[in-house]
Structures are given as C-alpha cells and as structure tokens.
Amino acid sequence: MTVSSPWNVDAATSYANQNLAQTTTKKNDVIQMDGFLTLLTAQMKYQDPFEPVDNSQMVAQMAQFSSLSAQTESNTYLGNIADSLSGSRMSDAANWIGKSMLVKSNIATPDRTGAYAGELTLGTDATNVSIDLVDASGAVVKTMDLGAQAKGPVPFFWDGTNEAGELIGGDALQVRVRGATPTQTATWASIAAVQSPASGTDAKLMTALGNFVPTDALRLG
C-alpha cells in the first residue's frame, strides 16, 4: 500500500529547501553569499514563464544582500580589532606591575625593600642642599645632606634604616627641601596593580601614592 504525503512540494521549493539546508549547516542565522546566489538561481530556473521575476527586483535584492553582507563583515572586522587592542592594552599595562615609576610628588613612600627615593630638579646651582623626610606628626624621620649641587636633576635615596641598621621607615613621608628651591620634586612609587577599563580609557596604575595614568610617569625604574 502506498501512502502519499498530504503536503505536495513542487520542484522549485524542493530545490530551494535542499540548498537552504546546505547553507544553514554553516550557521543557522546567517546565509552566505554562495547560498544566496544558489537560491536566486533556483528562483530564476523555476520561475513562472508567464510571470517572470522582475529584473529591477532581482537587482535590488542582490544589492541589499551585498550591502548587509559587507556591513556584517565590517562589524566582525572591527570587533576583532577591538578585541586585539583590548588584549594588547591589558598586556602592556600588566607589564608595569612590579616596576617603579617616578611621578611629580612631594610625598615619598617605601618600596618593597623599605627604601625611599626621589629626584629634585634645581633651577640654579646650590651650595648646601639637604632633605628632611617628615612623618604625619611633623617629626623629622630622616635628614639627608646633599651638599653643593649643580642645577638640574638631583637624585636622593634612603634605605629606610637608622644607623644601627634597624628599619624605621614604612610610612608615607613628606619631602622638605632646605638650601634650595626646586622647580620640581618627584618621588618613586611602586606599581602594585593595574586597572585597565574595558571602555578603552587609559589604564590606571595603582601605587601607594594613589592612582596614575601611564603618561604621569616621568621615568620607569
């Protein structure tokens, strides 16, 4: 006994469905250009000879599909670029962790060894320069006598210990200069972490002195 299907499928629909199935195996919600052309060819091949497809309609369909296809490819390309830049930005920013940066500040903080360091910039020569590191109560924790200094950058360093070798630093200390008026005071800050916003804005370098952007760094150490 032969059972006939209640749904009759003509040749054009059968051919179109076959090719549509082939194209949707790539991605259910996207039809590729070759699949579109296959369907268009099937439509023309099995069109009613008494009511052929209008040429202007066919050209409009092709133009619309080409435009949408180009836009999709462009969006994909831009997305790949954004992902690449985002990954690159995060990778570059992560490379800063563990390093020290010289930033404009009159506050000095210890590095992981407990040492304090910075740099003065003198506009003129000075004969007797000294630096006091002062705690929050106003007490002088350390005095560094630098003597005569020529104009320009003058580095300073303290290991954070007293004469007995005992660590007495550990807190943030204010840098006070005597014997000269520096045009700039800068201190070294250790970079503990990095915030890299997904929005693409500048990464934030997190230090004991606060958060900075990479362009705030005078030098890296």
Coordinates of N, CA and C in Angstrom, one line a residue, residues 45-210:
K45 N 15.4 29.7 -12.3 CA 15.2 28.5 -13.1 C 13.8 28.0 -13.0
Y46 N 13.1 28.1 -11.9 CA 11.8 27.5 -11.7 C 10.7 28.6 -11.7
Q47 N 11.0 29.8 -12.2 CA 10.0 30.8 -12.2 C 8.9 30.5 -13.3
D48 N 7.8 31.1 -13.0 CA 6.7 31.0 -13.9 C 7.0 31.8 -15.2
P49 N 7.1 31.1 -16.4 CA 7.5 31.8 -17.6 C 6.5 32.9 -18.0
F50 N 5.2 32.8 -17.5 CA 4.2 33.8 -17.8 C 4.3 35.0 -16.8
E51 N 5.0 34.8 -15.7 CA 5.2 35.9 -14.7 C 6.6 35.8 -14.2
P52 N 7.6 36.2 -15.1 CA 9.0 36.1 -14.7 C 9.3 37.1 -13.6
V53 N 10.4 36.8 -12.9 CA 10.9 37.8 -11.9 C 11.3 39.1 -12.5
D54 N 10.9 40.2 -11.9 CA 11.2 41.5 -12.4 C 12.7 41.8 -12.2
N55 N 13.4 42.2 -13.3 CA 14.8 42.4 -13.2 C 15.2 43.5 -12.2
S56 N 14.4 44.5 -12.1 CA 14.8 45.5 -11.1 C 14.6 45.0 -9.6
Q57 N 13.7 44.1 -9.4 CA 13.5 43.5 -8.1 C 14.7 42.6 -7.8
M58 N 15.2 41.8 -8.8 CA 16.3 40.9 -8.6 C 17.6 41.7 -8.3
V59 N 17.8 42.8 -9.0 CA 19.0 43.7 -8.8 C 18.9 44.3 -7.4
A60 N 17.7 44.7 -7.0 CA 17.5 45.3 -5.7 C 17.9 44.3 -4.6
Q61 N 17.4 43.1 -4.8 CA 17.7 42.0 -3.8 C 19.2 41.8 -3.7
M62 N 19.9 41.7 -4.8 CA 21.3 41.5 -4.8 C 22.0 42.6 -4.1
A63 N 21.6 43.8 -4.4 CA 22.3 45.0 -3.8 C 22.1 45.0 -2.3
Q64 N 20.9 44.7 -1.9 CA 20.6 44.7 -0.5 C 21.4 43.7 0.3
F65 N 21.4 42.5 -0.3 CA 22.2 41.4 0.3 C 23.7 41.7 0.4
S66 N 24.2 42.3 -0.7 CA 25.6 42.6 -0.7 C 25.9 43.7 0.3
S67 N 25.0 44.7 0.5 CA 25.2 45.7 1.5 C 25.2 45.1 2.9
L68 N 24.3 44.3 3.2 CA 24.2 43.7 4.5 C 25.4 42.8 4.8
S69 N 25.8 42.0 3.7 CA 27.0 41.2 3.9 C 28.2 42.0 4.2
A70 N 28.4 43.1 3.5 CA 29.6 43.9 3.7 C 29.6 44.5 5.1
Q71 N 28.4 44.9 5.5 CA 28.3 45.5 6.9 C 28.6 44.5 8.0
T72 N 28.1 43.3 7.8 CA 28.4 42.2 8.7 C 29.9 41.9 8.8
E73 N 30.5 41.8 7.6 CA 32.0 41.6 7.6 C 32.7 42.7 8.3
S74 N 32.3 44.0 8.0 CA 32.9 45.1 8.6 C 32.8 45.1 10.1
N75 N 31.6 44.8 10.6 CA 31.4 44.7 12.1 C 32.3 43.7 12.7
T76 N 32.4 42.5 12.0 CA 33.2 41.4 12.5 C 34.7 41.9 12.6
Y77 N 35.1 42.5 11.5 CA 36.5 43.0 11.4 C 36.8 44.0 12.5
L78 N 35.9 45.0 12.7 CA 36.1 46.0 13.8 C 36.1 45.3 15.1
G79 N 35.2 44.4 15.3 CA 35.2 43.7 16.6 C 36.5 42.9 16.9
N80 N 37.1 42.3 15.9 CA 38.4 41.7 16.0 C 39.5 42.7 16.4
I81 N 39.4 43.8 15.7 CA 40.4 44.9 16.0 C 40.3 45.3 17.5
A82 N 39.0 45.5 17.9 CA 38.8 46.0 19.3 C 39.3 45.0 20.3
D83 N 39.0 43.7 20.0 CA 39.5 42.6 20.9 C 41.0 42.6 21.0
S84 N 41.6 42.8 19.8 CA 43.0 42.7 19.7 C 43.6 43.9 20.5
L85 N 43.1 45.1 20.3 CA 43.6 46.3 21.0 C 43.4 46.1 22.5
S86 N 42.2 45.6 22.9 CA 41.9 45.5 24.3 C 42.9 44.5 24.9
G87 N 43.2 43.4 24.3 CA 44.1 42.4 24.8 C 45.5 43.0 24.8
S88 N 45.9 43.8 23.8 CA 47.2 44.4 23.8 C 47.3 45.4 24.9
R89 N 46.3 46.2 25.1 CA 46.3 47.2 26.1 C 46.5 46.6 27.5
M90 N 45.7 45.5 27.7 CA 45.8 44.9 29.0 C 47.2 44.2 29.2
S91 N 47.7 43.6 28.1 CA 49.0 43.0 28.2 C 50.1 44.1 28.5
D92 N 50.0 45.2 27.8 CA 51.0 46.3 28.0 C 50.9 46.8 29.4
A93 N 49.7 47.1 29.9 CA 49.5 47.6 31.2 C 50.0 46.6 32.3
A94 N 49.8 45.3 32.1 CA 50.2 44.3 33.1 C 51.7 44.3 33.2
N95 N 52.4 44.7 32.2 CA 53.9 44.7 32.2 C 54.4 45.7 33.2
W96 N 53.6 46.7 33.6 CA 54.0 47.7 34.5 C 54.0 47.2 36.0
I97 N 53.3 46.2 36.3 CA 53.2 45.7 37.6 C 54.6 45.2 38.1
G98 N 54.9 45.7 39.4 CA 56.2 45.3 39.9 C 57.3 46.3 39.7
K99 N 57.1 47.2 38.7 CA 58.0 48.3 38.4 C 57.8 49.5 39.3
S100 N 58.7 50.4 39.2 CA 58.5 51.7 39.9 C 58.4 52.8 38.9
M101 N 57.7 53.9 39.2 CA 57.5 55.0 38.3 C 57.9 56.3 39.1
L102 N 58.6 57.2 38.4 CA 58.9 58.5 39.0 C 57.8 59.4 38.6
V103 N 57.1 60.0 39.7 CA 56.0 60.9 39.4 C 56.2 62.2 40.2
K104 N 55.6 63.2 39.8 CA 55.6 64.5 40.5 C 54.9 64.4 41.8
S105 N 55.6 64.5 42.9 CA 55.0 64.4 44.2 C 56.0 64.8 45.3
N106 N 55.6 65.4 46.4 CA 56.4 65.8 47.5 C 56.2 64.8 48.6
I107 N 55.6 63.7 48.3 CA 55.3 62.6 49.3 C 56.1 61.4 48.8
A108 N 56.9 60.8 49.7 CA 57.7 59.6 49.4 C 57.1 58.4 50.1
T109 N 57.0 57.3 49.4 CA 56.5 56.0 50.0 C 57.6 55.0 49.8
P110 N 57.7 54.0 50.7 CA 58.8 53.0 50.6 C 58.5 52.0 49.5
D111 N 59.5 51.4 48.9 CA 59.3 50.3 48.0 C 59.3 49.0 48.8
R112 N 59.3 47.9 48.1 CA 59.1 46.6 48.8 C 60.3 46.3 49.7
T113 N 61.4 47.0 49.6 CA 62.6 46.8 50.5 C 62.5 47.8 51.6
G114 N 61.6 48.7 51.6 CA 61.5 49.7 52.7 C 62.3 51.0 52.3
A115 N 62.9 51.1 51.1 CA 63.7 52.3 50.8 C 62.8 53.4 50.2
Y116 N 63.3 54.6 50.3 CA 62.7 55.8 49.8 C 63.6 56.4 48.7
A117 N 63.0 56.9 47.6 CA 63.9 57.5 46.6 C 63.1 58.6 45.9
G118 N 63.8 59.5 45.3 CA 63.1 60.5 44.5 C 64.2 61.4 43.8
E119 N 63.7 62.5 43.3 CA 64.6 63.4 42.5 C 64.1 64.8 42.6
L120 N 65.0 65.7 42.9 CA 64.7 67.1 42.8 C 65.2 67.7 41.5
T121 N 64.6 68.8 41.0 CA 65.1 69.5 39.9 C 65.4 70.9 40.3
L122 N 66.7 71.3 40.2 CA 67.1 72.6 40.7 C 67.2 73.5 39.5
G123 N 66.6 74.7 39.6 CA 66.7 75.7 38.5 C 68.0 76.5 38.5
T124 N 68.8 76.5 39.7 CA 70.1 77.1 39.8 C 71.0 76.3 40.6
D125 N 72.3 76.6 40.6 CA 73.2 75.9 41.4 C 72.9 76.2 42.9
A126 N 73.2 75.3 43.8 CA 73.0 75.5 45.2 C 74.2 75.0 45.9
T127 N 74.6 75.6 47.0 CA 75.8 75.3 47.8 C 75.6 74.3 48.9
N128 N 74.4 74.2 49.5 CA 74.2 73.4 50.6 C 72.8 72.9 50.6
V129 N 72.5 71.8 50.0 CA 71.2 71.2 49.9 C 71.0 70.1 50.9
S130 N 69.9 70.1 51.5 CA 69.5 69.0 52.4 C 68.0 68.7 52.3
I131 N 67.7 67.4 52.6 CA 66.3 67.0 52.5 C 65.9 66.4 53.8
D132 N 64.7 66.8 54.3 CA 64.1 66.2 55.5 C 62.9 65.4 55.1
L133 N 62.9 64.2 55.6 CA 61.7 63.3 55.4 C 60.9 63.4 56.7
V134 N 59.6 63.9 56.6 CA 58.8 64.2 57.7 C 57.6 63.3 57.8
D135 N 57.3 62.8 59.0 CA 56.1 62.0 59.1 C 54.8 62.8 59.3
A136 N 53.7 62.2 59.5 CA 52.4 62.8 59.6 C 52.3 63.7 60.8
S137 N 53.1 63.5 61.9 CA 53.0 64.3 63.1 C 53.9 65.5 63.0
G138 N 54.7 65.6 61.9 CA 55.6 66.7 61.7 C 57.0 66.4 62.2
A139 N 57.3 65.2 62.7 CA 58.6 64.8 63.2 C 59.5 64.5 62.0
V140 N 60.8 64.9 62.1 CA 61.7 64.6 61.0 C 62.3 63.1 61.3
V141 N 62.0 62.3 60.3 CA 62.4 60.9 60.4 C 63.8 60.7 59.9
K142 N 64.2 61.4 58.9 CA 65.5 61.3 58.3 C 65.9 62.6 57.6
T143 N 67.2 63.0 57.8 CA 67.7 64.1 57.1 C 68.9 63.7 56.2
M144 N 68.8 64.1 55.0 CA 69.9 63.7 54.0 C 70.6 65.0 53.6
D145 N 71.9 65.1 53.9 CA 72.7 66.2 53.5 C 73.3 66.0 52.1
L146 N 72.9 66.7 51.1 CA 73.4 66.5 49.7 C 74.5 67.4 49.3
G147 N 74.8 68.5 50.2 CA 75.9 69.4 49.9 C 75.6 70.3 48.7
A148 N 76.7 70.7 48.0 CA 76.6 71.5 46.8 C 76.1 70.7 45.6
Q149 N 75.2 71.3 44.9 CA 74.6 70.6 43.8 C 74.4 71.6 42.6
A150 N 74.7 71.1 41.4 CA 74.5 72.0 40.2 C 73.1 71.9 39.8
K151 N 72.7 72.9 39.0 CA 71.3 72.9 38.6 C 71.0 71.7 37.7
G152 N 69.7 71.3 37.8 CA 69.3 70.1 37.0 C 68.8 69.1 38.0
P153 N 68.7 67.8 37.5 CA 68.2 66.8 38.4 C 69.1 66.4 39.5
V154 N 68.6 66.2 40.7 CA 69.4 65.7 41.9 C 68.7 64.6 42.5
P155 N 69.2 63.4 42.4 CA 68.5 62.2 43.0 C 68.8 62.1 44.5
F156 N 67.9 61.5 45.2 CA 68.1 61.2 46.6 C 67.6 59.8 46.9
F157 N 68.2 59.2 48.0 CA 67.8 57.8 48.3 C 68.1 57.6 49.8
W158 N 67.2 56.9 50.5 CA 67.4 56.4 51.8 C 66.8 55.0 51.9
D159 N 67.6 54.1 52.6 CA 67.3 52.7 52.6 C 66.2 52.4 53.7
G160 N 65.8 53.5 54.5 CA 64.7 53.3 55.4 C 65.2 52.8 56.8
T161 N 66.5 52.7 57.0 CA 67.0 52.2 58.3 C 67.8 53.3 59.0
N162 N 68.0 53.1 60.4 CA 68.8 54.0 61.1 C 70.2 53.6 61.1
E163 N 71.1 54.2 62.0 CA 72.5 53.9 62.0 C 72.8 52.5 62.4
A164 N 71.8 52.0 63.2 CA 72.0 50.6 63.7 C 71.5 49.5 62.7
G165 N 71.0 50.0 61.6 CA 70.5 49.1 60.5 C 69.1 48.6 60.8
E166 N 68.4 49.3 61.7 CA 67.0 48.9 62.0 C 66.1 49.7 61.1
L167 N 65.1 49.0 60.6 CA 64.1 49.6 59.7 C 63.2 50.6 60.6
I168 N 63.2 51.9 60.2 CA 62.4 52.8 61.0 C 61.4 53.5 60.1
G169 N 61.5 53.2 58.8 CA 60.5 53.9 57.9 C 59.2 53.0 57.8
G170 N 58.6 53.0 56.7 CA 57.4 52.2 56.4 C 56.2 53.0 56.1
D171 N 56.2 54.3 56.5 CA 55.0 55.2 56.3 C 55.3 56.1 55.1
A172 N 54.3 56.8 54.7 CA 54.5 57.8 53.7 C 55.1 59.1 54.4
L173 N 56.1 59.7 53.8 CA 56.8 60.8 54.4 C 56.9 62.0 53.4
Q174 N 56.7 63.1 54.0 CA 56.8 64.4 53.2 C 58.2 64.8 52.9
V175 N 58.5 65.2 51.7 CA 59.8 65.6 51.3 C 59.9 67.2 51.5
R176 N 60.8 67.6 52.4 CA 61.1 69.0 52.6 C 62.5 69.3 52.2
V177 N 62.7 70.3 51.4 CA 64.0 70.7 50.9 C 64.5 72.0 51.5
R178 N 65.7 71.9 52.0 CA 66.3 73.1 52.6 C 67.6 73.5 51.8
G179 N 67.9 74.8 51.7 CA 69.1 75.3 51.0 C 68.8 75.4 49.5
A180 N 67.6 75.2 49.0 CA 67.3 75.4 47.5 C 65.8 75.4 47.4
T181 N 65.4 76.0 46.2 CA 64.0 75.9 45.9 C 63.9 75.2 44.6
P182 N 63.5 73.9 44.7 CA 63.4 73.1 43.4 C 62.3 73.5 42.6
T183 N 62.5 73.4 41.2 CA 61.4 73.7 40.3 C 60.5 72.5 40.2
Q184 N 61.0 71.3 40.7 CA 60.1 70.1 40.7 C 60.6 69.1 41.7
T185 N 59.7 68.5 42.4 CA 60.0 67.4 43.3 C 59.3 66.2 42.8
A186 N 60.0 65.1 42.7 CA 59.4 63.8 42.3 C 59.9 62.7 43.1
T187 N 59.0 61.7 43.3 CA 59.4 60.5 44.1 C 59.1 59.2 43.3
W188 N 59.7 58.2 43.7 CA 59.5 56.9 43.1 C 58.4 56.1 43.8
A189 N 57.5 55.6 43.0 CA 56.3 54.8 43.6 C 56.3 53.4 42.9
S190 N 56.1 52.4 43.7 CA 56.0 51.0 43.2 C 54.6 50.8 42.7
I191 N 54.5 50.2 41.5 CA 53.2 49.9 40.9 C 52.7 48.5 41.4
A192 N 51.7 48.5 42.2 CA 51.1 47.3 42.8 C 50.1 46.6 41.9
A193 N 49.4 47.3 41.1 CA 48.3 46.7 40.3 C 48.0 47.7 39.2
V194 N 47.2 47.2 38.2 CA 46.8 48.0 37.1 C 45.3 47.8 36.9
Q195 N 44.6 48.9 36.7 CA 43.2 48.8 36.2 C 43.1 49.1 34.8
S196 N 42.6 48.3 34.0 CA 42.5 48.5 32.5 C 41.1 48.5 32.1
P197 N 40.4 49.6 32.1 CA 38.9 49.6 31.8 C 38.6 49.1 30.4
A198 N 37.5 48.3 30.4 CA 37.1 47.7 29.1 C 36.6 48.8 28.1
S199 N 36.3 50.0 28.6 CA 35.8 51.1 27.8 C 36.9 51.6 26.9
G200 N 38.2 51.2 27.1 CA 39.2 51.7 26.3 C 39.9 52.9 26.8
T201 N 39.5 53.5 28.0 CA 40.1 54.6 28.5 C 41.5 54.2 29.1
D202 N 42.3 55.2 29.4 CA 43.7 54.9 29.9 C 43.7 54.0 31.1
A203 N 44.7 53.1 31.1 CA 44.8 52.2 32.3 C 45.2 53.0 33.5
K204 N 44.8 52.6 34.7 CA 45.1 53.2 35.9 C 46.2 52.4 36.6
L205 N 47.3 53.1 37.0 CA 48.4 52.4 37.7 C 48.3 52.7 39.1
M206 N 48.1 51.7 39.9 CA 47.8 51.8 41.3 C 49.1 51.7 42.2
T207 N 49.3 52.8 42.9 CA 50.5 52.8 43.8 C 50.1 53.3 45.2
A208 N 51.1 53.3 46.1 CA 50.8 53.8 47.5 C 50.6 55.3 47.5
L209 N 51.0 56.0 46.4 CA 50.8 57.4 46.3 C 49.4 57.7 45.8
G210 N 48.7 56.7 45.2 CA 47.5 57.0 44.5 C 47.5 56.3 43.1

